[in-house]
């Protein structure tokens, strides 16, 4: 894999993508042979790969993670290598190795760029959204690869649509922006309006439509030659809130490891309910699908035989793509071994016990539990702007305390006002 021919920089430049696919990564300094790269086929053969950067062969010295980082242009970085962690409830082995990058409050850090906000309301709910670019200590501005959608009224006063898309890879920001634009276009407003007018909406029909939207947008991305999604993609978690008063529902579609939760009241206490499940490669159902498609599911292993970070998806004979999720939009190479864009659908019937919904990218969930987020929103006394700011600020502090980089951080907070 070669660097950009225009600026000679690592992935993240805005020039034309690199063209070569084959990369050899020594697994140890004593290796006398390497695995041959299989011929690219299907989606992987139709698009160039843009991830790697070094003109010279990867060094055989240093740790496995360092050599992968060299060969893949920093796509792999051994998180936590320079800072000792305090004991946490988060399992270190379930952490990511690579991140995309929040600004510290409105001012931001000198190496950070990209803050997006939104707010709105309808007769049924009110919301705020905040997305901040991450932080990188290398002196370059961090491009925000997160994106979100927020429609308090989508074709009808009783229909609302929200979503968060967490891009990854050299072109992750282009992928998440593409999905942000195309998902609302692909949703059938007439279908949503007709179904929400019914006393009992056809949930199966709506679920099938949501699935078709994700798959259609994924197909459009694959056909779009202006975006290289070979080793780039995005998570996608989206929730429709719709229905007549007294029979309103949330339909949540999820592909990847962004997450949506409900804060509900039970016996005077606020509790969390997940509207989505993080689709990690080591979930048994996801793992079996990937294995049947010829892929591998395993973490990186260092020279001492110790696992580094979470389980990842790999091609059978190459240390690519190393995707830390089992479903996504994009990621054409990973799609050849079972990673797909078909979302999981969950349906939740709204009641007066349900107080708010939070949809957020992995920049929030990396260090904050569902219960942490519920407590943060609880302390904001119904102020959705403040809730978003507090979630993002707390997430940022956790990242800076634990890592030398900060992931992009996005949160959408929706308060329910009518059921």
Coordinates of C-alpha atoms in Angstrom, one line a residue:
X1 CA 0.0 0.0 0.0
X2 CA 1.4 3.4 -1.0
X3 CA 1.0 6.9 0.4
X4 CA -0.8 9.7 -1.3
X5 CA 1.0 10.7 -4.5
X6 CA 0.2 14.3 -3.9
X7 CA 1.1 15.2 -0.4
X8 CA 2.9 12.1 0.8
X9 CA 1.0 12.1 4.1
X10 CA -0.7 9.4 6.0
X11 CA -4.4 8.6 5.6
X12 CA -6.4 11.7 6.5
X13 CA -5.3 13.8 3.5
X14 CA -7.9 15.2 1.2
X15 CA -6.0 14.2 -2.0
X16 CA -6.7 11.3 -4.4
X17 CA -6.7 7.9 -2.7
X18 CA -3.8 5.5 -3.0
X19 CA -4.2 2.6 -5.4
X20 CA -2.3 -0.5 -4.3
X21 CA -3.8 -3.3 -2.3
X22 CA -1.1 -5.8 -1.3
X23 CA 0.7 -5.3 2.0
X24 CA 3.1 -7.7 3.8
X25 CA 3.2 -7.4 7.6
X26 CA 5.8 -9.5 9.4
X27 CA 4.3 -11.3 12.4
X28 CA 7.7 -11.5 14.2
X29 CA 11.2 -10.4 13.6
X30 CA 12.2 -14.0 13.1
X31 CA 9.6 -14.8 10.5
X32 CA 11.1 -16.4 7.4
X33 CA 7.9 -16.5 5.4
X34 CA 4.8 -14.3 4.9
X35 CA 1.2 -15.0 4.0
X36 CA 0.3 -14.4 0.4
X37 CA -2.5 -11.9 -0.2
X38 CA -5.5 -13.5 -1.9
X39 CA -6.7 -12.0 -5.1
X40 CA -9.3 -9.3 -4.4
X41 CA -12.8 -10.1 -5.6
X42 CA -16.3 -8.7 -5.5
X43 CA -16.6 -5.3 -3.8
X44 CA -12.9 -5.4 -2.7
X45 CA -11.7 -5.6 -6.3
X46 CA -13.8 -2.7 -7.5
X47 CA -12.3 -0.1 -5.3
X48 CA -8.8 1.0 -4.5
X49 CA -7.6 0.7 -0.9
X50 CA -6.4 3.9 0.8
X51 CA -5.3 2.9 4.2
X52 CA -1.6 2.4 4.2
X53 CA 1.1 4.9 3.9
X54 CA 4.8 3.9 4.1
X55 CA 6.9 3.8 0.9
X56 CA 9.3 1.3 2.5
X57 CA 8.5 -2.2 3.8
X58 CA 7.2 -2.3 7.4
X59 CA 10.0 -2.6 9.9
X60 CA 10.5 -5.9 11.6
X61 CA 11.5 -4.3 14.8
X62 CA 9.2 -3.1 17.6
X63 CA 5.9 -4.5 18.8
X64 CA 3.3 -6.2 16.6
X65 CA 1.0 -3.2 17.1
X66 CA 3.8 -0.8 16.2
X67 CA 4.5 -2.7 12.9
X68 CA 0.8 -2.8 12.1
X69 CA 0.5 0.9 12.8
X70 CA 3.5 1.5 10.5
X71 CA 2.1 -0.7 7.7
X72 CA -1.5 0.6 8.1
X73 CA -0.8 4.3 8.4
X74 CA -1.7 4.5 12.1
X75 CA -5.0 2.7 11.7
X76 CA -3.8 0.5 14.6
X77 CA -2.5 2.2 17.7
X78 CA -1.9 0.5 21.0
X79 CA -4.2 2.5 23.2
X80 CA -3.1 3.0 26.8
X81 CA 0.5 2.2 26.0
X82 CA 1.8 5.4 27.6
X83 CA -0.6 5.9 30.4
X84 CA -1.5 3.6 33.2
X85 CA -5.1 3.0 33.7
X86 CA -6.9 3.2 37.0
X87 CA -9.1 0.1 37.8
X88 CA -12.3 0.5 35.9
X89 CA -15.4 -1.5 35.2
X90 CA -14.5 -1.4 31.5
X91 CA -12.7 -4.5 30.4
X92 CA -9.4 -3.5 28.8
X93 CA -9.5 -6.5 26.5
X94 CA -12.8 -5.2 25.0
X95 CA -11.3 -1.8 24.1
X96 CA -10.6 -0.7 20.6
X97 CA -7.0 -0.3 19.3
X98 CA -7.7 2.5 16.9
X99 CA -9.8 5.5 17.3
X100 CA -10.9 8.4 15.1
X101 CA -10.9 10.9 17.5
X102 CA -13.9 15.9 21.1
X103 CA -13.3 19.2 21.6
X104 CA -12.9 20.4 25.2
X105 CA -16.0 22.6 25.5
X106 CA -16.9 25.2 22.9
X107 CA -13.2 26.4 22.6
X108 CA -11.8 23.0 21.6
X109 CA -8.2 21.9 21.6
X110 CA -5.6 23.3 19.2
X111 CA -5.5 20.0 17.3
X112 CA -9.3 19.6 17.1
X113 CA -11.8 20.8 14.5
X114 CA -15.5 20.1 13.8
X115 CA -18.4 20.7 16.2
X116 CA -22.0 20.3 15.1
X117 CA -25.1 21.0 17.1
X118 CA -28.8 20.8 16.6
X119 CA -32.0 21.1 18.6
X120 CA -35.7 21.0 18.0
X121 CA -39.1 19.9 19.2
X122 CA -42.6 18.7 18.3
X123 CA -45.7 18.2 20.3
X124 CA -44.4 14.8 21.3
X125 CA -40.8 15.4 22.2
X126 CA -37.8 17.8 22.3
X127 CA -34.2 17.0 21.5
X128 CA -30.6 18.3 21.4
X129 CA -27.6 16.9 19.5
X130 CA -23.9 17.6 19.8
X131 CA -21.0 16.2 17.9
X132 CA -17.4 17.0 18.5
X133 CA -14.2 16.0 16.6
X134 CA -11.6 14.1 18.5
X135 CA -8.1 15.0 19.6
X136 CA -4.8 13.9 18.2
X137 CA -1.5 15.0 19.7
X138 CA 0.4 14.9 16.4
X139 CA -0.3 18.6 15.6
X140 CA -2.8 17.9 12.8
X141 CA -6.4 19.0 13.0
X142 CA -8.8 16.1 13.7
X143 CA -11.6 15.6 11.2
X144 CA -14.8 14.7 12.8
X145 CA -15.8 11.3 11.3
X146 CA -19.1 11.2 13.3
X147 CA -22.4 12.3 11.8
X148 CA -26.0 12.4 13.0
X149 CA -29.5 13.0 11.8
X150 CA -32.3 14.6 13.9
X151 CA -35.8 15.3 12.6
X152 CA -38.4 16.1 15.2
X153 CA -41.0 16.0 12.4
X154 CA -40.3 13.7 9.5
X155 CA -43.1 14.0 6.9
X156 CA -45.7 14.0 9.7
X157 CA -46.0 15.7 13.1
X158 CA -46.1 12.4 14.8
X159 CA -43.0 10.9 13.2
X160 CA -39.5 11.6 14.4
X161 CA -36.2 10.2 13.2
X162 CA -32.8 10.2 14.8
X163 CA -29.5 8.5 14.1
X164 CA -25.8 8.5 14.8
X165 CA -23.1 7.3 12.4
X166 CA -19.5 6.7 13.5
X167 CA -17.2 6.6 10.6
X168 CA -13.8 4.8 10.6
X169 CA -11.0 4.4 8.2
X170 CA -9.2 6.9 6.0
X171 CA -12.4 7.9 4.3
X172 CA -14.7 7.3 7.3
X173 CA -15.8 11.0 7.4
X174 CA -17.0 10.7 3.7
X175 CA -18.8 7.5 4.4
X176 CA -20.7 8.8 7.5
X177 CA -21.6 12.0 5.6
X178 CA -22.9 9.9 2.7
X179 CA -25.0 7.8 5.1
X180 CA -26.3 10.9 6.9
X181 CA -27.5 12.3 3.6
X182 CA -28.9 9.2 2.0
X183 CA -30.8 7.5 4.9
X184 CA -33.4 10.3 5.2
X185 CA -33.8 10.2 1.4
X186 CA -34.3 6.5 1.4
X187 CA -37.0 6.5 4.2
X188 CA -40.5 6.4 2.7
X189 CA -42.3 9.4 4.3
X190 CA -45.6 8.3 2.8
X191 CA -45.3 4.8 4.3
X192 CA -44.4 6.2 7.7
X193 CA -47.2 8.7 7.6
X194 CA -49.8 6.0 6.6
X195 CA -48.6 3.6 9.2
X196 CA -48.6 6.1 12.0
X197 CA -52.2 7.1 11.1
X198 CA -53.3 3.6 11.9
X199 CA -54.5 2.6 15.4
X200 CA -52.1 -0.4 15.2
X201 CA -49.2 0.3 12.8
X202 CA -47.8 -2.6 10.9
X203 CA -44.5 -3.0 12.8
X204 CA -43.3 -5.8 10.6
X205 CA -43.7 -3.7 7.5
X206 CA -41.9 -0.8 9.1
X207 CA -39.0 -3.0 10.3
X208 CA -38.6 -4.5 6.8
X209 CA -38.5 -1.0 5.4
X210 CA -35.8 0.1 7.9
X211 CA -33.7 -3.0 7.0
X212 CA -34.1 -2.2 3.3
X213 CA -33.0 1.4 3.8
X214 CA -29.7 0.3 5.4
X215 CA -29.1 -2.3 2.7
X216 CA -30.0 0.1 -0.1
X217 CA -27.7 2.9 1.2
X218 CA -24.9 0.4 1.6
X219 CA -25.4 -0.7 -2.1
X220 CA -25.4 3.0 -3.2
X221 CA -22.1 3.6 -1.3
X222 CA -20.5 0.5 -2.9
X223 CA -21.5 1.9 -6.3
X224 CA -20.3 5.4 -5.6
X225 CA -16.8 5.6 -7.2
X226 CA -16.0 9.0 -5.5
X227 CA -15.8 7.4 -2.0
X228 CA -13.3 4.6 -1.3
X229 CA -15.0 2.3 1.2
X230 CA -12.6 -0.6 0.8
X231 CA -11.2 -0.1 4.3
X232 CA -13.6 2.6 5.4
X233 CA -17.1 2.4 6.8
X234 CA -19.5 3.6 9.5
X235 CA -21.7 2.3 12.2
X236 CA -25.3 3.2 12.0
X237 CA -27.9 3.3 14.8
X238 CA -31.2 5.0 14.0
X239 CA -34.5 5.3 15.8
X240 CA -38.0 6.2 14.5
X241 CA -40.5 7.5 17.1
X242 CA -44.0 7.3 15.7
X243 CA -47.6 6.5 16.4
X244 CA -50.8 8.0 17.7
X245 CA -51.0 9.2 21.3
X246 CA -51.5 6.1 23.5
X247 CA -49.8 3.8 21.1
X248 CA -46.5 5.4 20.3
X249 CA -43.4 3.2 19.6
X250 CA -39.7 3.4 19.0
X251 CA -38.3 1.3 16.2
X252 CA -34.5 1.1 16.4
X253 CA -32.2 -0.2 13.7
X254 CA -28.6 -0.9 14.5
X255 CA -25.5 -2.0 12.5
X256 CA -22.3 -1.7 14.5
X257 CA -21.3 -0.6 18.0
X258 CA -22.9 2.8 18.4
X259 CA -25.8 2.5 20.9
X260 CA -29.2 3.7 21.8
X261 CA -30.7 3.5 25.3
X262 CA -34.0 4.5 27.1
X263 CA -34.0 6.1 30.5
X264 CA -37.2 4.9 32.3
X265 CA -38.5 5.2 35.8
X266 CA -39.2 2.2 38.0
X267 CA -40.1 2.5 41.7
X268 CA -38.8 6.0 41.8
X269 CA -35.5 5.2 40.2
X270 CA -34.2 5.9 36.7
X271 CA -32.9 2.8 35.0
X272 CA -31.5 2.1 31.6
X273 CA -32.8 -0.2 28.8
X274 CA -30.8 -0.8 25.7
X275 CA -32.5 -0.3 22.3
X276 CA -29.6 -1.8 20.5
X277 CA -26.8 -4.4 21.1
X278 CA -23.2 -3.7 20.3
X279 CA -22.5 -6.1 17.4
X280 CA -18.9 -7.2 18.2
X281 CA -17.2 -9.9 16.2
X282 CA -17.0 -12.3 19.2
X283 CA -20.8 -12.4 19.7
X284 CA -21.4 -16.0 18.9
X285 CA -24.0 -15.5 16.2
X286 CA -21.8 -12.8 14.5
X287 CA -18.7 -14.9 14.9
X288 CA -20.3 -18.0 13.3
X289 CA -21.5 -16.0 10.3
X290 CA -18.0 -14.6 9.7
X291 CA -16.3 -18.0 10.1
X292 CA -18.8 -19.5 7.6
X293 CA -17.8 -16.8 5.1
X294 CA -14.1 -17.6 5.5
X295 CA -13.1 -14.9 7.8
X296 CA -11.2 -15.0 11.1
X297 CA -12.3 -13.6 14.4
X298 CA -9.5 -13.0 16.9
X299 CA -7.6 -10.2 18.7
X300 CA -4.1 -9.2 17.8
X301 CA -1.5 -11.2 19.6
X302 CA 1.8 -9.6 20.7
X303 CA 5.2 -11.2 20.8
X304 CA 4.6 -12.5 24.3
X305 CA 1.4 -14.3 23.2
X306 CA -0.9 -11.8 24.9
X307 CA -4.0 -10.5 23.2
X308 CA -4.1 -6.8 22.3
X309 CA -7.5 -5.1 22.4
X310 CA -10.8 -6.6 21.2
X311 CA -11.6 -9.4 18.8
X312 CA -11.4 -8.3 15.2
X313 CA -12.5 -9.5 11.7
X314 CA -9.6 -10.6 9.5
X315 CA -9.3 -12.0 6.0
X316 CA -8.2 -15.7 6.0
X317 CA -4.6 -15.1 5.0
X318 CA -4.0 -11.4 5.7
X319 CA -3.8 -9.1 8.6
X320 CA -6.6 -7.0 7.1
X321 CA -9.1 -5.4 7.7
X322 CA -9.0 -5.7 11.5
X323 CA -12.5 -4.4 11.9
X324 CA -13.7 -4.3 15.5
X325 CA -17.4 -4.7 14.7
X326 CA -19.4 -7.4 12.9
X327 CA -21.8 -5.1 11.0
X328 CA -21.3 -1.8 9.3
X329 CA -22.1 0.3 6.2
X330 CA -19.2 0.3 3.8
X331 CA -16.1 -1.8 4.6
X332 CA -16.1 -3.6 1.3
X333 CA -13.2 -5.8 2.1
X334 CA -14.7 -6.9 5.4
X335 CA -17.9 -7.6 3.5
X336 CA -16.2 -10.4 1.6
X337 CA -15.9 -12.4 4.9
X338 CA -19.4 -11.8 6.4
X339 CA -19.5 -8.3 7.7
X340 CA -22.8 -6.8 6.4
X341 CA -25.0 -3.8 6.7
X342 CA -28.3 -5.5 7.7
X343 CA -29.4 -3.9 10.9
X344 CA -30.8 -5.6 14.0
X345 CA -34.3 -4.2 14.7
X346 CA -35.8 -3.7 18.2
X347 CA -39.2 -2.3 19.0
X348 CA -40.1 -0.5 22.2
X349 CA -43.6 0.6 23.2
X350 CA -43.5 4.0 24.8
X351 CA -45.2 4.6 28.2
X352 CA -45.2 7.4 30.7
X353 CA -42.4 5.6 32.5
X354 CA -40.0 6.4 29.6
X355 CA -38.4 9.8 30.2
X356 CA -35.7 10.1 27.6
X357 CA -33.6 8.4 24.9
X358 CA -29.9 8.7 24.3
X359 CA -28.2 7.8 21.0
X360 CA -24.4 8.1 21.0
X361 CA -21.3 7.0 19.2
X362 CA -18.6 4.8 20.7
X363 CA -16.8 7.9 21.8
X364 CA -19.3 8.0 24.7
X365 CA -19.7 4.3 25.4
X366 CA -16.0 3.6 25.4
X367 CA -15.7 4.8 29.0
X368 CA -19.2 5.5 30.2
X369 CA -21.7 2.8 31.1
X370 CA -25.4 3.0 30.4
X371 CA -25.9 3.8 34.0
X372 CA -23.3 6.6 33.9
X373 CA -25.2 8.3 31.0
X374 CA -28.5 7.9 32.7
X375 CA -27.2 9.6 35.9
X376 CA -25.7 12.4 33.8
X377 CA -29.0 13.1 32.0
X378 CA -30.9 12.8 35.3
X379 CA -28.7 15.6 36.8
X380 CA -29.6 18.0 33.9
X381 CA -33.2 18.5 35.0
X382 CA -34.8 18.1 31.6
X383 CA -32.3 20.4 29.8
X384 CA -31.4 18.6 26.6
X385 CA -28.7 21.1 25.7
X386 CA -27.0 20.7 29.0
X387 CA -27.4 16.9 28.9
X388 CA -25.6 16.7 25.6
X389 CA -22.8 19.0 26.8
X390 CA -22.4 17.1 30.0
X391 CA -22.3 13.7 28.3
X392 CA -19.7 14.9 25.8
X393 CA -17.6 16.7 28.4
X394 CA -17.5 13.8 30.7
X395 CA -16.6 11.4 27.9
X396 CA -13.8 13.8 26.8
X397 CA -12.3 13.9 30.4
X398 CA -12.3 10.1 30.5
X399 CA -10.5 9.8 27.2
X400 CA -7.9 12.4 28.2
X401 CA -7.3 10.6 31.5
X402 CA -6.8 7.3 29.9
X403 CA -5.5 7.9 26.4
X404 CA -3.3 10.2 24.3
X405 CA -6.0 10.4 21.7
X406 CA -9.7 11.2 22.0
X407 CA -12.3 9.6 19.8
X408 CA -15.0 11.7 18.1
X409 CA -17.9 12.1 20.5
X410 CA -21.6 12.4 19.5
X411 CA -24.7 12.4 21.6
X412 CA -28.4 12.9 20.8
X413 CA -30.7 13.3 23.8
X414 CA -34.5 13.1 23.2
X415 CA -37.0 13.9 26.0
X416 CA -40.5 12.5 25.6
X417 CA -43.3 14.9 26.3
X418 CA -46.4 13.1 25.0
X419 CA -47.1 9.4 24.8

